[in-house]
Amino acid sequence: MINKTVANVEAALNGVKDNMTFMLGGFGLCGIPENAIAHLVKLGIKGLTCISNNAGVDDFGLGLLLQKHQIKKMIASYVGENEEFERQMLTGELDVELIPQGTLAERCRAAQAGFPAIYTPAGYGTEVADGKETREFDGKMYVLEHAFKADFAFVKAWKGDAAGNLIFKGTARNFNPVMCGAAKITVAEVEELVPLGSLDPNQIHIPGIFVQRIFKGENYEKRIEQRTVRQSN
Amino acid sequence: MLDKIGIAKRIAKEVKNGYYVNLGIGIPTLVANYVRNDIEVEFQSENGVLGMGPFPFEGEEDADIINAGKQTITTLPGASFFDSAMSFSMIRGKHVDLTILGAMEVAENGDIANWKIPKQMVKGMGGAMDLVSSAENIIVAMMHTNKAGESKLLKRCSLPLTGVGCVKKIVTNLAVIEVTKNGFKLLERAPGISVETIKKATEGSLIIEGNIPEMVID
């Protein structure tokens, strides 16, 4: 077993610097690497390019990094629900690249899987395809989209072990698995760091080979963005 | 004239036994409430769940189980979770049978615009471009005209496109319309709405053949 365990978030984020490109898992506030984000805020590094499906809300998730003006460029598919984001985007402080959600996932996966680029039908004939190579396959048009290049991927899983094996829970899985191994260094934070051998190898979602550092995250808030319920009968 | 629930009820009739269905945010989400309960249907949400159930009872919300609108949901027996790449494999790979989504504009050639108004805050396309680029069966749920009373069924979309030549059917508060290679074809009228009213509210060319029946909602 190759031990990927690091003691804490400080050790896990060792080497992060100004102007780096990060991938961050999560969909809305679901499955975001809360501990890594909190520590990036504390470190105060700036000029960051962040690849993440969303940009958090004003006071949580990536919104915390936006408040401190640490993000230079955001690559996302949907960025609503964040006034500070909107303000920085309109004043030109923040560069924003909006891309289709499936393309975002596949550009991560391409980096993970060793593909330099992929062809997707998404965005063909729209401004998303402007300036990009297109090609016809079997009578349908596709757009060439390149794999992302990132310095760190910060992901959040439910359970993990010292080997870096990960299991995700519910829809908190989302972009986390496709970002594992898609950056130079993948840092996984887990709710439960379980003893080696206690995870069933049949049930592992991401094998440890895709993870360089793993640590047990603390104090998960797991904020709910839209609490919707039905009345009991 | 139909309200949003009426539109959702009419679209629910398009959902057939054995369908995997992706519902967009807004009116499309309501469709799930009106699908016949004697057929087997599974709802997919692009954030990574197949077999979505209703909202949870109070106190049973789970922050780790949400839909693409970031609402807390439940799952039904037989449900599955998966990552975003696999989710869009289901969508782009044409495994999802029906996509229902909203729109700001639809053109008579099937182009759709629903993600961006220039000079206004742009929130992003989310999964809409992936959905419309691949789905074989796309139904648009929307009002026939915008707040200014202008037609949303156009010769050409004026807003930035989400996808080209992809919409097959449109259900509005006034009509059910099929997108054909010759333009919009009127299939059904909303209760109490005349063909003339629909014609006036449609900027794109509208094909009217024979007697146009009134929609059956319930």
Tab-separated table of C-alpha atoms in Angstrom:
chain	number	residue	atom	x	y	z
A	1	MET	CA	0.000	0.000	0.000
A	2	ILE	CA	1.266	3.424	-0.892
A	3	ASN	CA	0.212	5.726	1.895
A	4	LYS	CA	-1.419	8.951	0.685
A	5	THR	CA	-2.469	10.201	4.102
A	6	VAL	CA	-1.463	13.672	5.168
A	7	ALA	CA	-2.026	14.982	8.680
A	8	ASN	CA	-4.261	17.932	7.954
A	9	VAL	CA	-5.412	20.523	5.459
A	10	GLU	CA	-2.168	22.527	5.822
A	11	ALA	CA	-0.112	19.555	4.666
A	12	ALA	CA	-2.665	18.690	2.003
A	13	LEU	CA	-2.382	22.119	0.392
A	14	ASN	CA	1.392	22.306	0.537
A	15	GLY	CA	2.710	23.842	-2.689
A	16	VAL	CA	-0.292	25.940	-3.703
A	17	LYS	CA	0.805	29.303	-5.071
A	18	ASP	CA	-0.455	32.501	-6.648
A	19	ASN	CA	-1.646	32.232	-10.269
A	20	MET	CA	-2.220	28.490	-10.192
A	21	THR	CA	-5.139	26.675	-11.838
A	22	PHE	CA	-7.357	24.597	-9.564
A	23	MET	CA	-10.186	22.159	-10.178
A	24	LEU	CA	-12.786	22.043	-7.430
A	25	GLY	CA	-15.478	19.383	-7.189
A	26	GLY	CA	-19.098	20.019	-6.304
A	27	PHE	CA	-22.461	20.873	-7.806
A	28	GLY	CA	-23.847	24.012	-6.245
A	29	LEU	CA	-22.819	23.580	-2.606
A	30	CYS	CA	-23.246	19.798	-2.759
A	31	GLY	CA	-20.006	17.839	-2.457
A	32	ILE	CA	-17.660	20.845	-2.368
A	33	PRO	CA	-14.223	20.528	-0.741
A	34	GLU	CA	-15.113	22.765	2.215
A	35	ASN	CA	-11.854	22.296	4.090
A	36	ALA	CA	-9.615	23.019	1.103
A	37	ILE	CA	-11.606	26.160	0.222
A	38	ALA	CA	-11.451	27.447	3.810
A	39	HIS	CA	-7.706	26.942	3.863
A	40	LEU	CA	-7.173	28.629	0.486
A	41	VAL	CA	-8.979	31.653	1.943
A	42	LYS	CA	-6.655	31.554	4.946
A	43	LEU	CA	-3.535	31.295	2.765
A	44	GLY	CA	-4.695	34.321	0.781
A	45	ILE	CA	-3.082	33.234	-2.474
A	46	LYS	CA	-4.292	35.244	-5.446
A	47	GLY	CA	-4.636	35.272	-9.227
A	48	LEU	CA	-6.267	31.857	-9.230
A	49	THR	CA	-8.034	30.193	-12.132
A	50	CYS	CA	-10.796	27.977	-10.782
A	51	ILE	CA	-12.494	25.223	-12.760
A	52	SER	CA	-15.722	24.283	-11.028
A	53	ASN	CA	-19.300	23.740	-12.158
A	54	ASN	CA	-20.532	26.660	-10.047
A	55	ALA	CA	-19.041	29.555	-8.114
A	56	GLY	CA	-20.676	29.040	-4.748
A	57	VAL	CA	-22.960	31.572	-3.062
A	58	ASP	CA	-21.940	34.925	-1.594
A	59	ASP	CA	-20.857	33.588	1.777
A	60	PHE	CA	-20.030	29.953	1.105
A	61	GLY	CA	-18.111	27.716	-1.257
A	62	LEU	CA	-16.056	29.523	-3.890
A	63	GLY	CA	-17.914	32.704	-2.918
A	64	LEU	CA	-15.502	32.894	0.018
A	65	LEU	CA	-12.525	33.112	-2.364
A	66	LEU	CA	-14.350	35.661	-4.509
A	67	GLN	CA	-14.971	37.885	-1.484
A	68	LYS	CA	-11.205	38.045	-0.930
A	69	HIS	CA	-10.563	38.726	-4.639
A	70	GLN	CA	-8.413	35.600	-4.902
A	71	ILE	CA	-9.924	34.379	-8.156
A	72	LYS	CA	-8.789	35.905	-11.432
A	73	LYS	CA	-10.655	33.582	-13.756
A	74	MET	CA	-13.618	31.288	-13.302
A	75	ILE	CA	-14.412	28.420	-15.673
A	76	ALA	CA	-17.919	27.143	-14.911
A	77	SER	CA	-21.225	26.123	-16.474
A	78	TYR	CA	-23.592	28.050	-14.213
A	79	VAL	CA	-22.844	30.973	-11.930
A	80	GLY	CA	-26.158	32.300	-10.598
A	81	GLU	CA	-26.960	32.900	-6.922
A	82	ASN	CA	-23.886	35.006	-6.246
A	83	GLU	CA	-24.063	38.824	-6.134
A	84	GLU	CA	-20.355	39.377	-5.522
A	85	PHE	CA	-19.560	37.205	-8.513
A	86	GLU	CA	-21.917	39.278	-10.648
A	87	ARG	CA	-20.374	42.533	-9.432
A	88	GLN	CA	-16.799	41.400	-10.172
A	89	MET	CA	-17.827	40.047	-13.548
A	90	LEU	CA	-19.547	43.292	-14.576
A	91	THR	CA	-16.633	45.481	-13.430
A	92	GLY	CA	-14.200	43.269	-15.331
A	93	GLU	CA	-12.254	42.258	-12.203
A	94	LEU	CA	-13.141	38.658	-12.856
A	95	ASP	CA	-12.674	36.826	-16.132
A	96	VAL	CA	-15.422	34.257	-16.718
A	97	GLU	CA	-15.549	31.416	-19.219
A	98	LEU	CA	-18.923	29.692	-19.367
A	99	ILE	CA	-18.949	26.241	-20.935
A	100	PRO	CA	-21.553	23.491	-21.236
A	101	GLN	CA	-21.771	21.292	-18.165
A	102	GLY	CA	-21.121	18.046	-20.022
A	103	THR	CA	-18.148	19.643	-21.761
A	104	LEU	CA	-16.774	20.729	-18.400
A	105	ALA	CA	-17.031	17.149	-17.131
A	106	GLU	CA	-15.482	15.695	-20.251
A	107	ARG	CA	-12.579	18.187	-20.345
A	108	CYS	CA	-11.761	17.041	-16.804
A	109	ARG	CA	-12.162	13.400	-17.735
A	110	ALA	CA	-9.975	13.856	-20.827
A	111	ALA	CA	-7.193	15.196	-18.594
A	112	GLN	CA	-7.698	12.248	-16.248
A	113	ALA	CA	-7.747	9.713	-19.075
A	114	GLY	CA	-4.867	11.025	-21.180
A	115	PHE	CA	-6.854	12.433	-24.080
A	116	PRO	CA	-5.611	15.813	-25.364
A	117	ALA	CA	-9.076	16.756	-26.570
A	118	ILE	CA	-12.520	15.391	-27.318
A	119	TYR	CA	-15.239	16.076	-29.878
A	120	THR	CA	-18.635	16.973	-28.501
A	121	PRO	CA	-21.872	18.025	-30.210
A	122	ALA	CA	-22.613	20.440	-27.345
A	123	GLY	CA	-22.369	24.072	-28.360
A	124	TYR	CA	-22.099	23.495	-32.095
A	125	GLY	CA	-23.638	26.448	-33.940
A	126	THR	CA	-23.481	28.632	-30.811
A	127	GLU	CA	-20.985	31.199	-29.562
A	128	VAL	CA	-19.382	28.478	-27.426
A	129	ALA	CA	-17.940	27.032	-30.646
A	130	ASP	CA	-16.546	30.378	-31.893
A	131	GLY	CA	-12.937	29.993	-32.993
A	132	LYS	CA	-12.911	26.274	-32.260
A	133	GLU	CA	-12.212	23.478	-34.683
A	134	THR	CA	-15.346	21.636	-35.808
A	135	ARG	CA	-15.706	18.375	-37.652
A	136	GLU	CA	-18.424	16.248	-39.163
A	137	PHE	CA	-18.879	12.620	-38.144
A	138	ASP	CA	-21.688	10.618	-39.769
A	139	GLY	CA	-23.508	13.739	-40.877
A	140	LYS	CA	-23.466	15.504	-37.504
A	141	MET	CA	-21.230	18.396	-36.457
A	142	TYR	CA	-18.969	18.329	-33.403
A	143	VAL	CA	-16.715	20.829	-31.618
A	144	LEU	CA	-13.149	20.061	-30.540
A	145	GLU	CA	-12.679	20.772	-26.836
A	146	HIS	CA	-9.301	20.490	-25.126
A	147	ALA	CA	-8.456	18.698	-21.902
A	148	PHE	CA	-7.960	21.021	-18.930
A	149	LYS	CA	-4.512	21.580	-17.501
A	150	ALA	CA	-4.597	22.180	-13.766
A	151	ASP	CA	-2.079	22.294	-10.925
A	152	PHE	CA	-4.319	20.940	-8.186
A	153	ALA	CA	-7.673	19.160	-8.064
A	154	PHE	CA	-9.538	19.527	-4.760
A	155	VAL	CA	-12.210	16.894	-4.317
A	156	LYS	CA	-14.480	15.808	-1.508
A	157	ALA	CA	-15.542	12.223	-0.850
A	158	TRP	CA	-17.613	10.482	1.797
A	159	LYS	CA	-15.204	7.705	2.745
A	160	GLY	CA	-11.580	7.086	1.929
A	161	ASP	CA	-8.612	5.090	3.116
A	162	ALA	CA	-4.863	5.608	3.362
A	163	ALA	CA	-4.378	4.165	-0.131
A	164	GLY	CA	-6.428	7.074	-1.483
A	165	ASN	CA	-9.417	4.948	-2.464
A	166	LEU	CA	-12.630	6.965	-2.462
A	167	ILE	CA	-16.356	6.386	-2.109
A	168	PHE	CA	-18.801	9.223	-2.704
A	169	LYS	CA	-22.304	9.701	-1.333
A	170	GLY	CA	-25.481	10.544	-3.246
A	171	THR	CA	-25.306	13.453	-5.649
A	172	ALA	CA	-22.268	14.799	-3.763
A	173	ARG	CA	-20.372	12.631	-6.235
A	174	ASN	CA	-20.966	14.938	-9.269
A	175	PHE	CA	-17.680	16.373	-10.632
A	176	ASN	CA	-15.455	14.964	-7.887
A	177	PRO	CA	-14.572	11.615	-9.530
A	178	VAL	CA	-13.796	13.148	-12.938
A	179	MET	CA	-11.391	15.636	-11.366
A	180	CYS	CA	-9.390	12.902	-9.593
A	181	GLY	CA	-6.131	12.479	-11.447
A	182	ALA	CA	-7.031	15.308	-13.840
A	183	ALA	CA	-4.552	17.757	-12.252
A	184	LYS	CA	-0.865	17.435	-11.356
A	185	ILE	CA	-1.823	16.837	-7.721
A	186	THR	CA	-5.192	15.567	-6.526
A	187	VAL	CA	-6.104	16.348	-2.932
A	188	ALA	CA	-9.054	14.417	-1.504
A	189	GLU	CA	-10.784	15.407	1.700
A	190	VAL	CA	-13.107	12.829	3.229
A	191	GLU	CA	-15.755	12.795	5.934
A	192	GLU	CA	-14.495	9.445	7.158
A	193	LEU	CA	-10.932	8.227	6.822
A	194	VAL	CA	-11.418	4.520	7.482
A	195	PRO	CA	-8.834	1.839	8.357
A	196	LEU	CA	-7.123	0.187	5.431
A	197	GLY	CA	-8.989	-2.929	4.360
A	198	SER	CA	-12.367	-1.795	5.632
A	199	LEU	CA	-13.553	-0.531	2.227
A	200	ASP	CA	-14.867	-3.303	-0.002
A	201	PRO	CA	-12.741	-3.162	-3.206
A	202	ASN	CA	-15.930	-3.889	-5.170
A	203	GLN	CA	-17.510	-0.677	-3.943
A	204	ILE	CA	-14.683	1.802	-4.566
A	205	HIS	CA	-15.606	4.628	-6.954
A	206	ILE	CA	-12.110	6.065	-7.430
A	207	PRO	CA	-8.993	3.906	-7.009
A	208	GLY	CA	-6.197	5.474	-4.977
A	209	ILE	CA	-3.877	5.760	-7.989
A	210	PHE	CA	-5.746	8.950	-8.962
A	211	VAL	CA	-5.205	10.573	-5.559
A	212	GLN	CA	-1.918	11.973	-4.228
A	213	ARG	CA	-3.031	13.280	-0.830
A	214	ILE	CA	-5.925	12.350	1.418
A	215	PHE	CA	-7.026	13.792	4.749
A	216	LYS	CA	-10.003	13.761	7.053
A	217	GLY	CA	-11.942	16.995	6.700
A	218	GLU	CA	-13.326	18.753	9.762
A	219	ASN	CA	-16.605	20.470	10.609
A	220	TYR	CA	-18.551	19.918	7.426
A	221	GLU	CA	-21.360	22.423	7.193
A	222	LYS	CA	-22.977	20.850	4.090
A	223	ARG	CA	-25.183	23.841	3.516
A	224	ILE	CA	-28.416	23.244	1.578
A	225	GLU	CA	-29.029	25.783	-1.173
A	226	GLN	CA	-32.716	25.085	-1.829
A	227	ARG	CA	-34.449	23.339	1.023
A	228	THR	CA	-37.578	21.866	-0.561
A	229	VAL	CA	-39.958	19.614	1.352
A	230	ARG	CA	-43.426	18.135	0.966
A	231	GLN	CA	-46.128	18.120	3.613
A	232	SER	CA	-46.656	14.879	5.462
A	233	ASN	CA	-50.120	13.380	5.097
B	1	MET	CA	-55.377	29.931	-22.158
B	2	LEU	CA	-53.339	27.534	-20.048
B	3	ASP	CA	-51.382	28.397	-16.931
B	4	LYS	CA	-48.044	26.798	-16.099
B	5	ILE	CA	-49.734	23.805	-14.516
B	6	GLY	CA	-51.879	23.358	-17.629
B	7	ILE	CA	-48.759	23.335	-19.800
B	8	ALA	CA	-47.145	20.785	-17.474
B	9	LYS	CA	-50.275	18.598	-17.579
B	10	ARG	CA	-50.357	18.629	-21.380
B	11	ILE	CA	-46.660	17.773	-21.640
B	12	ALA	CA	-47.120	14.945	-19.136
B	13	LYS	CA	-49.210	13.225	-21.821
B	14	GLU	CA	-46.091	13.038	-24.012
B	15	VAL	CA	-44.313	10.919	-21.400
B	16	LYS	CA	-44.625	7.281	-22.417
B	17	ASN	CA	-44.131	3.974	-20.642
B	18	GLY	CA	-40.458	3.024	-20.352
B	19	TYR	CA	-39.117	6.544	-20.846
B	20	TYR	CA	-36.071	7.997	-19.147
B	21	VAL	CA	-36.807	11.714	-18.877
B	22	ASN	CA	-34.704	14.786	-18.101
B	23	LEU	CA	-36.672	17.758	-16.811
B	24	GLY	CA	-35.351	21.310	-16.911
B	25	ILE	CA	-35.947	23.947	-14.260
B	26	GLY	CA	-39.302	25.783	-14.101
B	27	ILE	CA	-42.440	24.465	-15.839
B	28	PRO	CA	-40.655	21.215	-16.882
B	29	THR	CA	-40.100	20.304	-13.214
B	30	LEU	CA	-43.882	20.405	-12.700
B	31	VAL	CA	-44.412	17.744	-15.378
B	32	ALA	CA	-43.334	14.986	-12.959
B	33	ASN	CA	-46.444	15.685	-10.847
B	34	TYR	CA	-48.855	14.876	-13.698
B	35	VAL	CA	-47.404	11.780	-15.352
B	36	ARG	CA	-49.914	8.887	-15.354
B	37	ASN	CA	-49.208	6.579	-12.456
B	38	ASP	CA	-49.915	3.412	-14.426
B	39	ILE	CA	-46.729	3.779	-16.506
B	40	GLU	CA	-43.071	3.210	-15.609
B	41	VAL	CA	-40.916	6.314	-16.018
B	42	GLU	CA	-37.566	7.315	-14.516
B	43	PHE	CA	-36.464	10.906	-14.069
B	44	GLN	CA	-32.819	11.788	-14.602
B	45	SER	CA	-31.187	14.859	-13.123
B	46	GLU	CA	-27.909	15.856	-14.733
B	47	ASN	CA	-26.118	16.419	-11.430
B	48	GLY	CA	-26.029	12.642	-11.099
B	49	VAL	CA	-29.220	10.797	-10.211
B	50	LEU	CA	-31.589	8.502	-12.047
B	51	GLY	CA	-34.827	7.509	-10.355
B	52	MET	CA	-35.645	10.811	-8.677
B	53	GLY	CA	-38.573	10.832	-6.288
B	54	PRO	CA	-40.580	13.634	-4.677
B	55	PHE	CA	-39.280	16.247	-2.243
B	56	PRO	CA	-38.427	14.832	1.195
B	57	PHE	CA	-40.669	15.256	4.221
B	58	GLU	CA	-39.556	17.985	6.578
B	59	GLY	CA	-36.654	16.777	8.707
B	60	GLU	CA	-35.634	14.162	6.141
B	61	GLU	CA	-33.707	16.507	3.836
B	62	ASP	CA	-30.215	15.289	2.932
B	63	ALA	CA	-27.664	17.871	1.751
B	64	ASP	CA	-26.021	15.121	-0.311
B	65	ILE	CA	-29.176	14.347	-2.327
B	66	ILE	CA	-30.281	17.209	-4.557
B	67	ASN	CA	-31.502	17.778	-8.118
B	68	ALA	CA	-29.996	20.028	-10.787
B	69	GLY	CA	-32.012	22.953	-9.391
B	70	LYS	CA	-30.115	22.368	-6.105
B	71	GLN	CA	-33.386	21.372	-4.399
B	72	THR	CA	-33.447	18.606	-1.828
B	73	ILE	CA	-35.052	15.478	-3.286
B	74	THR	CA	-35.590	11.805	-2.537
B	75	THR	CA	-34.864	8.724	-4.624
B	76	LEU	CA	-37.184	5.871	-5.529
B	77	PRO	CA	-36.418	2.125	-5.311
B	78	GLY	CA	-34.153	1.288	-8.258
B	79	ALA	CA	-32.465	4.702	-8.256
B	80	SER	CA	-28.762	5.188	-8.945
B	81	PHE	CA	-26.134	7.876	-8.436
B	82	PHE	CA	-23.256	8.594	-10.817
B	83	ASP	CA	-20.681	11.227	-11.687
B	84	SER	CA	-21.122	14.155	-14.064
B	85	ALA	CA	-19.278	12.508	-16.962
B	86	MET	CA	-21.525	9.451	-16.805
B	87	SER	CA	-24.569	11.683	-16.461
B	88	PHE	CA	-23.759	13.433	-19.718
B	89	SER	CA	-22.908	10.093	-21.325
B	90	MET	CA	-26.567	9.245	-20.725
B	91	ILE	CA	-27.566	12.545	-22.310
B	92	ARG	CA	-25.170	12.871	-25.262
B	93	GLY	CA	-25.247	9.114	-25.827
B	94	LYS	CA	-29.010	9.337	-26.474
B	95	HIS	CA	-29.947	7.036	-23.618
B	96	VAL	CA	-32.365	9.614	-22.233
B	97	ASP	CA	-35.622	9.332	-24.213
B	98	LEU	CA	-37.177	12.716	-23.599
B	99	THR	CA	-35.873	16.136	-22.650
B	100	ILE	CA	-38.273	18.837	-21.516
B	101	LEU	CA	-36.925	22.330	-21.088
B	102	GLY	CA	-37.873	25.982	-21.103
B	103	ALA	CA	-36.889	28.570	-23.701
B	104	MET	CA	-36.752	32.294	-24.325
B	105	GLU	CA	-37.078	31.814	-28.094
B	106	VAL	CA	-37.599	28.969	-30.571
B	107	ALA	CA	-37.180	29.388	-34.320
B	108	GLU	CA	-39.189	27.670	-37.035
B	109	ASN	CA	-36.095	25.617	-37.977
B	110	GLY	CA	-35.878	24.208	-34.432
B	111	ASP	CA	-33.136	26.517	-33.121
B	112	ILE	CA	-33.463	27.322	-29.434
B	113	ALA	CA	-32.211	30.225	-27.303
B	114	ASN	CA	-32.552	29.901	-23.547
B	115	TRP	CA	-29.348	30.875	-21.802
B	116	LYS	CA	-28.217	34.395	-22.480
B	117	ILE	CA	-29.579	37.885	-22.972
B	118	PRO	CA	-26.781	40.193	-24.164
B	119	LYS	CA	-25.946	43.055	-21.774
B	120	GLN	CA	-27.782	41.323	-18.948
B	121	MET	CA	-26.300	39.114	-16.269
B	122	VAL	CA	-25.387	35.795	-17.796
B	123	LYS	CA	-25.762	32.886	-15.434
B	124	GLY	CA	-24.576	30.205	-17.817
B	125	MET	CA	-25.961	27.392	-19.905
B	126	GLY	CA	-25.561	24.651	-17.306
B	127	GLY	CA	-26.382	21.387	-19.048
B	128	ALA	CA	-28.760	22.866	-21.625
B	129	MET	CA	-26.315	22.840	-24.577
B	130	ASP	CA	-25.398	19.215	-23.971
B	131	LEU	CA	-29.065	18.273	-23.685
B	132	VAL	CA	-30.226	19.991	-26.864
B	133	SER	CA	-27.220	18.908	-28.927
B	134	SER	CA	-28.040	15.235	-28.611
B	135	ALA	CA	-31.578	14.551	-27.463
B	136	GLU	CA	-33.749	13.068	-30.208
B	137	ASN	CA	-36.939	14.107	-28.524
B	138	ILE	CA	-36.976	17.644	-27.159
B	139	ILE	CA	-40.139	19.343	-25.979
B	140	VAL	CA	-40.055	23.015	-25.085
B	141	ALA	CA	-42.387	24.271	-22.366
B	142	MET	CA	-42.902	28.021	-22.474
B	143	MET	CA	-45.312	30.920	-22.740
B	144	HIS	CA	-46.213	31.739	-26.335
B	145	THR	CA	-45.223	35.399	-25.925
B	146	ASN	CA	-42.806	37.277	-23.661
B	147	LYS	CA	-43.724	39.835	-21.002
B	148	ALA	CA	-43.803	42.572	-23.652
B	149	GLY	CA	-46.352	40.511	-25.605
B	150	GLU	CA	-43.883	39.632	-28.382
B	151	SER	CA	-43.871	36.203	-29.951
B	152	LYS	CA	-41.312	33.679	-28.723
B	153	LEU	CA	-41.907	31.486	-31.801
B	154	LEU	CA	-39.800	33.217	-34.411
B	155	LYS	CA	-38.524	32.933	-37.952
B	156	ARG	CA	-35.008	33.248	-36.567
B	157	CYS	CA	-33.871	33.484	-32.954
B	158	SER	CA	-32.568	36.927	-32.023
B	159	LEU	CA	-30.810	35.827	-28.819
B	160	PRO	CA	-27.574	33.793	-28.655
B	161	LEU	CA	-28.381	30.181	-29.473
B	162	THR	CA	-28.296	27.213	-27.138
B	163	GLY	CA	-28.594	24.704	-29.961
B	164	VAL	CA	-29.418	24.481	-33.655
B	165	GLY	CA	-32.270	22.628	-35.347
B	166	CYS	CA	-33.085	20.537	-32.315
B	167	VAL	CA	-36.567	21.331	-30.969
B	168	LYS	CA	-39.264	18.872	-32.060
B	169	LYS	CA	-42.311	20.062	-30.183
B	170	ILE	CA	-43.454	23.143	-28.274
B	171	VAL	CA	-46.234	23.313	-25.715
B	172	THR	CA	-47.273	26.850	-24.794
B	173	ASN	CA	-50.157	28.467	-22.958
B	174	LEU	CA	-51.888	28.749	-26.360
B	175	ALA	CA	-50.971	25.727	-28.444
B	176	VAL	CA	-49.147	22.492	-29.155
B	177	ILE	CA	-46.830	22.988	-32.100
B	178	GLU	CA	-44.627	20.582	-33.990
B	179	VAL	CA	-41.408	21.828	-35.580
B	180	THR	CA	-41.298	20.492	-39.146
B	181	LYS	CA	-38.846	21.141	-41.941
B	182	ASN	CA	-41.369	23.581	-43.379
B	183	GLY	CA	-41.849	25.489	-40.140
B	184	PHE	CA	-44.186	25.440	-37.138
B	185	LYS	CA	-47.172	23.156	-37.549
B	186	LEU	CA	-50.171	23.790	-35.339
B	187	LEU	CA	-51.351	20.520	-33.746
B	188	GLU	CA	-53.682	21.591	-30.948
B	189	ARG	CA	-55.277	24.709	-29.500
B	190	ALA	CA	-55.513	25.495	-25.779
B	191	PRO	CA	-59.110	25.391	-24.510
B	192	GLY	CA	-61.021	28.429	-25.732
B	193	ILE	CA	-58.183	29.754	-27.900
B	194	SER	CA	-58.845	30.393	-31.588
B	195	VAL	CA	-56.523	29.534	-34.448
B	196	GLU	CA	-56.499	33.246	-35.249
B	197	THR	CA	-55.162	34.126	-31.775
B	198	ILE	CA	-52.356	31.576	-32.133
B	199	LYS	CA	-51.517	32.854	-35.603
B	200	LYS	CA	-51.244	36.428	-34.308
B	201	ALA	CA	-48.978	35.335	-31.448
B	202	THR	CA	-46.647	33.383	-33.745
B	203	GLU	CA	-44.039	35.339	-35.706
B	204	GLY	CA	-42.614	32.320	-37.522
B	205	SER	CA	-44.550	30.689	-40.346
B	206	LEU	CA	-47.408	28.618	-38.986
B	207	ILE	CA	-48.764	25.659	-40.927
B	208	ILE	CA	-52.460	25.110	-40.303
B	209	GLU	CA	-53.956	22.013	-41.867
B	210	GLY	CA	-57.620	21.069	-41.481
B	211	ASN	CA	-59.516	21.331	-38.262
B	212	ILE	CA	-57.265	22.009	-35.267
B	213	PRO	CA	-58.496	20.127	-32.190
B	214	GLU	CA	-58.595	21.515	-28.682
B	215	MET	CA	-56.072	20.094	-26.216
B	216	VAL	CA	-57.185	17.453	-23.773
B	217	ILE	CA	-55.600	18.345	-20.464
B	218	ASP	CA	-57.015	16.075	-17.776
